[in-house]
Amino acid sequence: METLCGLDLLASAVMILDRDRRIMYVNPAAEDLLEYSSKVLLYQRPEQIFLNGDVFDDICRQVIAHDPAEKRQELVLDRLGRSALHVYCIVKAIDFPDASVLVELRENVQQLRQDREKRLMDQNQANLELVRNLAHEIKNPLGGIKGAAQLLEMELPDRNMKDLREYTQVIIRESERLQKLVDRMLVPGKRPHIVNDLNIHEVCERVRSIVLAEYPHGLTIRRDYDLSLPEIAGDKEQLIQAVLNIAQNAVHALADKIREGNAELVFKTRVSRQVTLAKVRYRLALNLHIIDNGPGIAPDMIEKIFFPLVSGTEGGSGLGLTLSQTIVRQHGGLIECESRPGHTEFLIRLPIARA
């Protein structure tokens, strides 16, 4: 196999099958993609590796029969105990001792992104319905509690007014606080109502000034803007709220570093091309990265952070990221998150131009 050493350097997964369609060679990239060592893969047939390996095997049979001599196809390869592989598969007949076909597998990143986006969209829609139903159930009795407390306060005798008013005021204030929370929960049901052309950097600068006003020391906010970005259509105030929620979450996670004086928050903007958002193809999309150097999000929390009433910070309402995701979704975009210790990155993707 010395003649195949060059294949070891390829980034795409390569396998060579013999005339019986058994694997006689795999390169390191194939081992990484399939999550099996060469010792396990060698001399196996596709149907022994993939649950739907018969589809893969049929393609190899066609190419071996030179009908056609090369075949390209997108495949979803199911595996036992592992996630399915979305790949672009190239099978080609080769002239090599004892070999019949060369198989190249390239992970279909676009399909993976679409699947992830669909999952986030479904999750966000379910969250929205849950929050709105919960808010409506709370709102009516809450108004009754506040009204009853106000009436009770008016009926208190003067001699007891000073002492008992303290208790009625607690009821009224807490009712008002919960009323504001309920109002925030109902906000996702409203579409952007003031849609104008806006510059995303104006949104970032407003958020930056708000955060720095609250944390003037120990926090550095760095800008990495692509100033060539065109304007987008949207509700400026809603987008400010969406970005601010994410930034405030990041700042709360940076509490220890702020005390140490080495906390950093980065606003980075870039453009991406030929992007699919909410099943719509766009020629251009805006990427807003919000990056912090905090401790990161726990692995068991990363899939839950957009759920309503789930908070990773003490005293948090668990609504900030849910509202941000909903606002961005109403603008045709999506928020994604990746995190590891020392680097948490939220990516807001918004459409610019239809394809």
mmCIF file of C-alpha atoms in Angstrom:
data_model
loop_
_atom_site.group_PDB
_atom_site.id
_atom_site.type_symbol
_atom_site.label_atom_id
_atom_site.label_comp_id
_atom_site.label_asym_id
_atom_site.label_seq_id
_atom_site.Cartn_x
_atom_site.Cartn_y
_atom_site.Cartn_z
ATOM 1 C CA MET A 1 0.000 0.000 0.000
ATOM 2 C CA GLU A 2 3.001 2.326 -0.236
ATOM 3 C CA THR A 3 1.625 3.738 -3.485
ATOM 4 C CA LEU A 4 -1.406 4.999 -1.538
ATOM 5 C CA CYS A 5 0.588 7.082 0.951
ATOM 6 C CA GLY A 6 -0.457 10.270 -0.805
ATOM 7 C CA LEU A 7 -4.091 9.582 0.105
ATOM 8 C CA ASP A 8 -3.163 9.698 3.790
ATOM 9 C CA LEU A 9 -2.645 13.443 3.462
ATOM 10 C CA LEU A 10 -6.093 14.207 2.045
ATOM 11 C CA ALA A 11 -8.632 16.042 4.196
ATOM 12 C CA SER A 12 -11.554 14.124 2.653
ATOM 13 C CA ALA A 13 -12.317 10.545 3.647
ATOM 14 C CA VAL A 14 -11.134 7.952 1.109
ATOM 15 C CA MET A 15 -11.784 4.199 1.017
ATOM 16 C CA ILE A 16 -10.772 1.620 -1.569
ATOM 17 C CA LEU A 17 -12.924 -1.487 -2.016
ATOM 18 C CA ASP A 18 -11.878 -4.770 -3.609
ATOM 19 C CA ARG A 19 -13.881 -6.733 -6.173
ATOM 20 C CA ASP A 20 -15.991 -8.276 -3.401
ATOM 21 C CA ARG A 21 -16.771 -4.767 -2.159
ATOM 22 C CA ARG A 22 -14.738 -5.243 0.995
ATOM 23 C CA ILE A 23 -12.689 -2.348 2.330
ATOM 24 C CA MET A 24 -8.997 -2.844 1.596
ATOM 25 C CA TYR A 25 -7.798 0.674 2.438
ATOM 26 C CA VAL A 26 -8.950 3.684 4.473
ATOM 27 C CA ASN A 27 -7.069 6.928 4.990
ATOM 28 C CA PRO A 28 -6.865 8.717 8.398
ATOM 29 C CA ALA A 29 -9.628 11.161 7.393
ATOM 30 C CA ALA A 30 -11.988 8.214 6.809
ATOM 31 C CA GLU A 31 -11.132 6.810 10.237
ATOM 32 C CA ASP A 32 -12.005 10.195 11.787
ATOM 33 C CA LEU A 33 -15.256 10.568 9.845
ATOM 34 C CA LEU A 34 -16.502 7.029 10.442
ATOM 35 C CA GLU A 35 -15.197 6.971 14.034
ATOM 36 C CA TYR A 36 -13.634 3.544 13.544
ATOM 37 C CA SER A 37 -9.985 2.531 13.288
ATOM 38 C CA SER A 38 -8.602 0.935 10.140
ATOM 39 C CA LYS A 39 -8.309 -2.373 12.026
ATOM 40 C CA VAL A 40 -12.082 -2.414 12.465
ATOM 41 C CA LEU A 41 -12.914 -1.174 8.965
ATOM 42 C CA LEU A 42 -10.618 -3.349 6.870
ATOM 43 C CA TYR A 43 -12.281 -6.301 5.119
ATOM 44 C CA GLN A 44 -15.754 -5.047 6.096
ATOM 45 C CA ARG A 45 -18.550 -4.498 3.587
ATOM 46 C CA PRO A 46 -20.604 -1.250 3.672
ATOM 47 C CA GLU A 47 -23.696 -3.038 5.014
ATOM 48 C CA GLN A 48 -21.621 -4.177 7.999
ATOM 49 C CA ILE A 49 -20.793 -0.564 8.893
ATOM 50 C CA PHE A 50 -23.967 1.310 7.978
ATOM 51 C CA LEU A 51 -27.541 0.337 8.837
ATOM 52 C CA ASN A 52 -28.583 1.339 5.316
ATOM 53 C CA GLY A 53 -25.365 0.106 3.733
ATOM 54 C CA ASP A 54 -27.312 -1.611 0.948
ATOM 55 C CA VAL A 55 -27.806 1.815 -0.692
ATOM 56 C CA PHE A 56 -24.074 2.415 -0.574
ATOM 57 C CA ASP A 57 -23.427 -1.133 -1.809
ATOM 58 C CA ASP A 58 -25.775 -0.652 -4.796
ATOM 59 C CA ILE A 59 -23.797 2.408 -5.904
ATOM 60 C CA CYS A 60 -20.557 0.427 -5.725
ATOM 61 C CA ARG A 61 -22.114 -2.424 -7.756
ATOM 62 C CA GLN A 62 -23.193 0.018 -10.485
ATOM 63 C CA VAL A 63 -19.726 1.525 -10.726
ATOM 64 C CA ILE A 64 -18.039 -1.885 -10.738
ATOM 65 C CA ALA A 65 -20.280 -2.775 -13.670
ATOM 66 C CA HIS A 66 -19.222 0.520 -15.292
ATOM 67 C CA ASP A 67 -22.818 1.750 -15.346
ATOM 68 C CA PRO A 68 -21.724 4.490 -14.913
ATOM 69 C CA ALA A 69 -17.963 4.414 -14.295
ATOM 70 C CA GLU A 70 -18.318 7.221 -11.754
ATOM 71 C CA LYS A 71 -21.256 8.176 -9.553
ATOM 72 C CA ARG A 72 -21.816 11.175 -7.306
ATOM 73 C CA GLN A 73 -24.650 11.313 -4.808
ATOM 74 C CA GLU A 74 -25.688 12.835 -1.495
ATOM 75 C CA LEU A 75 -26.266 10.147 1.122
ATOM 76 C CA VAL A 76 -27.448 9.878 4.697
ATOM 77 C CA LEU A 77 -25.583 6.943 6.214
ATOM 78 C CA ASP A 78 -27.218 5.580 9.368
ATOM 79 C CA ARG A 79 -25.011 4.051 12.059
ATOM 80 C CA LEU A 80 -25.774 1.985 15.137
ATOM 81 C CA GLY A 81 -25.268 3.995 18.317
ATOM 82 C CA ARG A 82 -23.939 7.026 16.442
ATOM 83 C CA SER A 83 -25.461 10.012 14.666
ATOM 84 C CA ALA A 84 -26.195 9.666 10.958
ATOM 85 C CA LEU A 85 -23.603 10.926 8.500
ATOM 86 C CA HIS A 86 -24.703 13.447 5.863
ATOM 87 C CA VAL A 87 -22.130 13.034 3.102
ATOM 88 C CA TYR A 88 -21.468 13.824 -0.525
ATOM 89 C CA CYS A 89 -20.292 10.505 -1.934
ATOM 90 C CA ILE A 90 -18.085 10.022 -5.024
ATOM 91 C CA VAL A 91 -17.566 6.435 -6.204
ATOM 92 C CA LYS A 92 -15.169 5.843 -9.084
ATOM 93 C CA ALA A 93 -13.845 2.739 -10.779
ATOM 94 C CA ILE A 94 -10.055 2.422 -10.569
ATOM 95 C CA ASP A 95 -7.388 0.285 -12.171
ATOM 96 C CA PHE A 96 -5.428 -1.012 -9.194
ATOM 97 C CA PRO A 97 -4.360 -4.550 -8.230
ATOM 98 C CA ASP A 98 -7.211 -6.377 -6.475
ATOM 99 C CA ALA A 99 -9.206 -3.110 -6.186
ATOM 100 C CA SER A 100 -12.384 -2.137 -7.965
ATOM 101 C CA VAL A 101 -13.636 1.249 -6.697
ATOM 102 C CA LEU A 102 -12.388 4.299 -4.845
ATOM 103 C CA VAL A 103 -14.909 5.977 -2.544
ATOM 104 C CA GLU A 104 -14.569 9.573 -1.404
ATOM 105 C CA LEU A 105 -16.847 10.893 1.365
ATOM 106 C CA ARG A 106 -17.206 14.594 2.125
ATOM 107 C CA GLU A 107 -19.296 15.629 5.067
ATOM 108 C CA ASN A 108 -22.248 17.707 3.896
ATOM 109 C CA VAL A 109 -21.858 20.725 6.161
ATOM 110 C CA GLN A 110 -24.756 22.546 4.526
ATOM 111 C CA GLN A 111 -27.149 19.678 5.282
ATOM 112 C CA LEU A 112 -25.946 19.516 8.870
ATOM 113 C CA ARG A 113 -26.523 23.244 9.224
ATOM 114 C CA GLN A 114 -30.029 22.967 7.768
ATOM 115 C CA ASP A 115 -30.903 20.130 10.145
ATOM 116 C CA ARG A 116 -29.598 22.126 13.084
ATOM 117 C CA GLU A 117 -31.521 25.196 11.940
ATOM 118 C CA LYS A 118 -34.749 23.197 11.629
ATOM 119 C CA ARG A 119 -34.252 21.831 15.135
ATOM 120 C CA LEU A 120 -33.719 25.334 16.495
ATOM 121 C CA MET A 121 -36.764 26.642 14.618
ATOM 122 C CA ASP A 122 -38.990 23.871 15.959
ATOM 123 C CA GLN A 123 -37.627 24.394 19.448
ATOM 124 C CA ASN A 124 -38.159 28.141 19.257
ATOM 125 C CA GLN A 125 -41.750 27.736 18.044
ATOM 126 C CA ALA A 126 -42.529 25.326 20.877
ATOM 127 C CA ASN A 127 -40.912 27.708 23.355
ATOM 128 C CA LEU A 128 -42.927 30.615 22.016
ATOM 129 C CA GLU A 129 -46.229 28.769 22.400
ATOM 130 C CA LEU A 130 -45.316 27.651 25.921
ATOM 131 C CA VAL A 131 -44.336 31.152 27.018
ATOM 132 C CA ARG A 132 -47.406 32.836 25.516
ATOM 133 C CA ASN A 133 -49.803 30.292 27.025
ATOM 134 C CA LEU A 134 -48.140 30.587 30.417
ATOM 135 C CA ALA A 135 -48.203 34.389 30.293
ATOM 136 C CA HIS A 136 -51.898 34.505 29.408
ATOM 137 C CA GLU A 137 -52.725 32.114 32.250
ATOM 138 C CA ILE A 138 -50.865 34.337 34.726
ATOM 139 C CA LYS A 139 -51.950 37.772 33.494
ATOM 140 C CA ASN A 140 -55.633 37.811 34.508
ATOM 141 C CA PRO A 141 -55.302 36.588 38.122
ATOM 142 C CA LEU A 142 -52.282 38.838 38.555
ATOM 143 C CA GLY A 143 -54.333 41.906 37.679
ATOM 144 C CA GLY A 144 -56.978 40.802 40.163
ATOM 145 C CA ILE A 145 -54.401 40.411 42.949
ATOM 146 C CA LYS A 146 -53.000 43.886 42.351
ATOM 147 C CA GLY A 147 -56.472 45.473 42.165
ATOM 148 C CA ALA A 148 -57.579 43.752 45.373
ATOM 149 C CA ALA A 149 -54.462 44.967 47.195
ATOM 150 C CA GLN A 150 -55.089 48.554 46.049
ATOM 151 C CA LEU A 151 -58.721 48.412 47.192
ATOM 152 C CA LEU A 152 -57.669 46.918 50.516
ATOM 153 C CA GLU A 153 -55.187 49.734 51.051
ATOM 154 C CA MET A 154 -57.895 52.337 50.419
ATOM 155 C CA GLU A 155 -60.154 50.683 53.027
ATOM 156 C CA LEU A 156 -57.555 50.488 55.778
ATOM 157 C CA PRO A 157 -58.398 52.587 58.848
ATOM 158 C CA ASP A 158 -56.116 55.569 59.354
ATOM 159 C CA ARG A 159 -54.774 54.283 62.668
ATOM 160 C CA ASN A 160 -53.494 51.116 61.018
ATOM 161 C CA MET A 161 -52.549 52.684 57.700
ATOM 162 C CA LYS A 162 -48.859 53.150 58.399
ATOM 163 C CA ASP A 163 -48.230 49.625 59.700
ATOM 164 C CA LEU A 164 -50.436 47.688 57.285
ATOM 165 C CA ARG A 165 -49.620 49.752 54.219
ATOM 166 C CA GLU A 166 -46.197 48.144 54.183
ATOM 167 C CA TYR A 167 -47.804 44.746 53.506
ATOM 168 C CA THR A 168 -50.180 45.980 50.810
ATOM 169 C CA GLN A 169 -47.298 47.768 49.103
ATOM 170 C CA VAL A 170 -45.325 44.513 49.000
ATOM 171 C CA ILE A 171 -48.270 42.840 47.245
ATOM 172 C CA ILE A 172 -48.654 45.744 44.790
ATOM 173 C CA ARG A 173 -44.926 46.023 44.007
ATOM 174 C CA GLU A 174 -44.511 42.287 43.509
ATOM 175 C CA SER A 175 -47.614 42.206 41.309
ATOM 176 C CA GLU A 176 -46.145 45.006 39.184
ATOM 177 C CA ARG A 177 -42.836 43.173 38.937
ATOM 178 C CA LEU A 178 -44.583 40.003 37.805
ATOM 179 C CA GLN A 179 -46.710 42.070 35.401
ATOM 180 C CA LYS A 180 -43.551 43.351 33.723
ATOM 181 C CA LEU A 181 -42.238 39.810 33.507
ATOM 182 C CA VAL A 182 -45.476 38.637 31.906
ATOM 183 C CA ASP A 183 -45.348 41.532 29.442
ATOM 184 C CA ARG A 184 -41.846 40.451 28.466
ATOM 185 C CA MET A 185 -43.106 36.912 27.970
ATOM 186 C CA LEU A 186 -45.807 38.191 25.613
ATOM 187 C CA VAL A 187 -43.414 40.300 23.525
ATOM 188 C CA PRO A 188 -42.395 37.338 21.285
ATOM 189 C CA GLY A 189 -45.929 37.227 19.910
ATOM 190 C CA LYS A 190 -45.492 40.638 18.331
ATOM 191 C CA ARG A 191 -43.953 41.056 14.916
ATOM 192 C CA PRO A 192 -41.371 43.793 14.260
ATOM 193 C CA HIS A 193 -43.568 46.866 13.997
ATOM 194 C CA ILE A 194 -41.092 49.609 13.049
ATOM 195 C CA VAL A 195 -39.161 48.209 10.098
ATOM 196 C CA ASN A 196 -36.586 50.535 8.545
ATOM 197 C CA ASP A 197 -33.197 50.230 6.918
ATOM 198 C CA LEU A 198 -30.589 50.122 9.667
ATOM 199 C CA ASN A 199 -26.867 49.707 10.144
ATOM 200 C CA ILE A 200 -26.047 46.755 12.398
ATOM 201 C CA HIS A 201 -23.065 48.664 13.782
ATOM 202 C CA GLU A 202 -25.399 51.288 15.230
ATOM 203 C CA VAL A 203 -27.104 48.457 17.115
ATOM 204 C CA CYS A 204 -23.738 47.183 18.373
ATOM 205 C CA GLU A 205 -22.623 50.653 19.446
ATOM 206 C CA ARG A 206 -25.826 51.257 21.410
ATOM 207 C CA VAL A 207 -25.410 47.942 23.221
ATOM 208 C CA ARG A 208 -21.740 48.683 23.825
ATOM 209 C CA SER A 209 -22.517 52.025 25.458
ATOM 210 C CA ILE A 210 -25.210 50.478 27.690
ATOM 211 C CA VAL A 211 -22.932 47.679 28.886
ATOM 212 C CA LEU A 212 -19.941 49.963 29.488
ATOM 213 C CA ALA A 213 -22.111 52.388 31.446
ATOM 214 C CA GLU A 214 -22.920 49.535 33.849
ATOM 215 C CA TYR A 215 -19.398 48.070 33.879
ATOM 216 C CA PRO A 216 -16.947 50.930 33.333
ATOM 217 C CA HIS A 217 -14.005 49.055 34.877
ATOM 218 C CA GLY A 218 -12.557 45.588 34.322
ATOM 219 C CA LEU A 219 -14.328 44.986 31.003
ATOM 220 C CA THR A 220 -12.962 45.642 27.519
ATOM 221 C CA ILE A 221 -15.360 45.614 24.577
ATOM 222 C CA ARG A 222 -13.478 45.161 21.334
ATOM 223 C CA ARG A 223 -14.972 45.908 17.895
ATOM 224 C CA ASP A 224 -14.072 43.956 14.780
ATOM 225 C CA TYR A 225 -16.437 45.441 12.218
ATOM 226 C CA ASP A 226 -16.705 44.897 8.489
ATOM 227 C CA LEU A 227 -17.621 48.459 7.538
ATOM 228 C CA SER A 228 -18.539 47.440 3.995
ATOM 229 C CA LEU A 229 -21.675 45.632 5.200
ATOM 230 C CA PRO A 230 -24.870 46.970 3.621
ATOM 231 C CA GLU A 231 -27.883 48.036 5.659
ATOM 232 C CA ILE A 232 -30.560 45.524 6.601
ATOM 233 C CA ALA A 233 -34.306 45.904 7.111
ATOM 234 C CA GLY A 234 -35.481 45.511 10.674
ATOM 235 C CA ASP A 235 -36.856 46.938 13.892
ATOM 236 C CA LYS A 236 -33.887 48.710 15.424
ATOM 237 C CA GLU A 237 -35.156 48.740 19.013
ATOM 238 C CA GLN A 238 -36.027 45.053 18.951
ATOM 239 C CA LEU A 239 -32.629 44.115 17.539
ATOM 240 C CA ILE A 240 -30.933 46.255 20.200
ATOM 241 C CA GLN A 241 -32.867 44.288 22.820
ATOM 242 C CA ALA A 242 -31.883 40.960 21.234
ATOM 243 C CA VAL A 243 -28.171 41.837 21.150
ATOM 244 C CA LEU A 244 -28.308 43.404 24.615
ATOM 245 C CA ASN A 245 -29.787 40.240 26.140
ATOM 246 C CA ILE A 246 -26.884 38.181 24.769
ATOM 247 C CA ALA A 247 -24.289 40.762 25.826
ATOM 248 C CA GLN A 248 -25.694 40.975 29.348
ATOM 249 C CA ASN A 249 -25.659 37.193 29.647
ATOM 250 C CA ALA A 250 -22.013 37.242 28.598
ATOM 251 C CA VAL A 251 -21.164 39.977 31.108
ATOM 252 C CA HIS A 252 -22.805 38.038 33.939
ATOM 253 C CA ALA A 253 -20.632 35.049 33.016
ATOM 254 C CA LEU A 254 -17.573 37.345 33.079
ATOM 255 C CA ALA A 255 -18.150 38.492 36.670
ATOM 256 C CA ASP A 256 -14.929 36.933 38.029
ATOM 257 C CA LYS A 257 -12.824 38.226 35.149
ATOM 258 C CA ILE A 258 -14.310 41.716 35.540
ATOM 259 C CA ARG A 259 -13.145 41.711 39.160
ATOM 260 C CA GLU A 260 -9.712 40.585 37.948
ATOM 261 C CA GLY A 261 -9.742 43.276 35.252
ATOM 262 C CA ASN A 262 -9.219 41.000 32.234
ATOM 263 C CA ALA A 263 -12.751 40.437 30.915
ATOM 264 C CA GLU A 264 -13.228 40.846 27.169
ATOM 265 C CA LEU A 265 -16.295 41.026 24.976
ATOM 266 C CA VAL A 266 -15.970 41.138 21.177
ATOM 267 C CA PHE A 267 -18.492 42.361 18.602
ATOM 268 C CA LYS A 268 -17.478 41.062 15.174
ATOM 269 C CA THR A 269 -19.421 41.478 11.929
ATOM 270 C CA ARG A 270 -18.890 39.624 8.683
ATOM 271 C CA VAL A 271 -20.839 38.750 5.541
ATOM 272 C CA SER A 272 -21.537 35.232 4.280
ATOM 273 C CA ARG A 273 -22.729 34.220 0.840
ATOM 274 C CA GLN A 274 -25.303 31.731 -0.418
ATOM 275 C CA VAL A 275 -26.909 31.064 2.958
ATOM 276 C CA THR A 276 -30.157 29.251 3.729
ATOM 277 C CA LEU A 277 -32.150 30.679 6.652
ATOM 278 C CA ALA A 278 -35.623 29.403 7.569
ATOM 279 C CA LYS A 279 -35.681 27.405 4.314
ATOM 280 C CA VAL A 280 -35.122 30.568 2.255
ATOM 281 C CA ARG A 281 -31.981 30.963 0.161
ATOM 282 C CA TYR A 282 -30.166 34.307 0.469
ATOM 283 C CA ARG A 283 -27.372 35.589 -1.696
ATOM 284 C CA LEU A 284 -25.941 37.531 1.256
ATOM 285 C CA ALA A 285 -26.366 37.239 5.012
ATOM 286 C CA LEU A 286 -24.997 39.228 7.923
ATOM 287 C CA ASN A 287 -23.078 37.448 10.674
ATOM 288 C CA LEU A 288 -22.819 39.165 14.049
ATOM 289 C CA HIS A 289 -20.484 37.329 16.425
ATOM 290 C CA ILE A 290 -20.674 38.121 20.150
ATOM 291 C CA ILE A 291 -17.679 36.510 21.820
ATOM 292 C CA ASP A 292 -16.577 36.473 25.456
ATOM 293 C CA ASN A 293 -13.587 34.957 27.259
ATOM 294 C CA GLY A 294 -15.619 33.650 30.176
ATOM 295 C CA PRO A 295 -15.717 30.139 31.670
ATOM 296 C CA GLY A 296 -18.001 28.783 28.960
ATOM 297 C CA ILE A 297 -21.395 27.111 29.056
ATOM 298 C CA ALA A 298 -21.682 23.667 30.607
ATOM 299 C CA PRO A 299 -22.121 20.922 27.965
ATOM 300 C CA ASP A 300 -25.409 19.803 29.530
ATOM 301 C CA MET A 301 -26.744 23.386 29.238
ATOM 302 C CA ILE A 302 -25.686 24.258 25.693
ATOM 303 C CA GLU A 303 -28.734 22.584 24.109
ATOM 304 C CA LYS A 304 -31.121 24.168 26.635
ATOM 305 C CA ILE A 305 -30.042 27.805 26.724
ATOM 306 C CA PHE A 306 -32.816 28.942 24.365
ATOM 307 C CA PHE A 307 -35.507 27.177 26.408
ATOM 308 C CA PRO A 308 -37.792 29.552 28.351
ATOM 309 C CA LEU A 309 -37.255 29.841 32.099
ATOM 310 C CA VAL A 310 -33.869 28.079 31.871
ATOM 311 C CA SER A 311 -31.097 30.244 33.273
ATOM 312 C CA GLY A 312 -27.446 29.562 33.913
ATOM 313 C CA THR A 313 -27.096 32.541 36.259
ATOM 314 C CA GLU A 314 -28.451 32.951 39.748
ATOM 315 C CA GLY A 315 -31.490 35.190 39.794
ATOM 316 C CA GLY A 316 -31.906 35.123 36.005
ATOM 317 C CA SER A 317 -35.411 34.979 34.559
ATOM 318 C CA GLY A 318 -34.432 32.531 31.817
ATOM 319 C CA LEU A 319 -36.230 34.646 29.195
ATOM 320 C CA GLY A 320 -33.422 36.738 27.728
ATOM 321 C CA LEU A 321 -32.078 34.251 25.188
ATOM 322 C CA THR A 322 -35.565 32.967 24.372
ATOM 323 C CA LEU A 323 -36.673 36.515 23.517
ATOM 324 C CA SER A 324 -33.489 37.172 21.536
ATOM 325 C CA GLN A 325 -33.963 34.025 19.454
ATOM 326 C CA THR A 326 -37.607 34.928 18.819
ATOM 327 C CA ILE A 327 -36.798 38.498 17.756
ATOM 328 C CA VAL A 328 -34.077 37.329 15.370
ATOM 329 C CA ARG A 329 -36.370 34.612 13.989
ATOM 330 C CA GLN A 330 -39.031 37.258 13.304
ATOM 331 C CA HIS A 331 -36.392 39.070 11.233
ATOM 332 C CA GLY A 332 -35.809 35.892 9.196
ATOM 333 C CA GLY A 333 -32.594 34.984 10.996
ATOM 334 C CA LEU A 334 -31.220 32.586 13.574
ATOM 335 C CA ILE A 335 -28.965 32.561 16.651
ATOM 336 C CA GLU A 336 -26.445 29.762 17.164
ATOM 337 C CA CYS A 337 -24.023 29.178 20.017
ATOM 338 C CA GLU A 338 -20.715 27.387 20.472
ATOM 339 C CA SER A 339 -18.845 27.308 23.757
ATOM 340 C CA ARG A 340 -15.717 25.984 25.383
ATOM 341 C CA PRO A 341 -13.775 27.192 28.453
ATOM 342 C CA GLY A 342 -12.380 30.639 27.679
ATOM 343 C CA HIS A 343 -14.453 31.155 24.532
ATOM 344 C CA THR A 344 -18.219 31.436 24.153
ATOM 345 C CA GLU A 345 -19.535 32.644 20.810
ATOM 346 C CA PHE A 346 -23.092 33.574 19.892
ATOM 347 C CA LEU A 347 -23.655 33.987 16.154
ATOM 348 C CA ILE A 348 -26.611 36.078 14.987
ATOM 349 C CA ARG A 349 -27.330 35.477 11.289
ATOM 350 C CA LEU A 350 -29.640 37.904 9.504
ATOM 351 C CA PRO A 351 -30.616 37.977 5.826
ATOM 352 C CA ILE A 352 -29.438 40.796 3.566
ATOM 353 C CA ALA A 353 -30.388 39.871 0.002
ATOM 354 C CA ARG A 354 -32.538 37.100 -1.492
ATOM 355 C CA ALA A 355 -30.860 34.761 -3.972
#
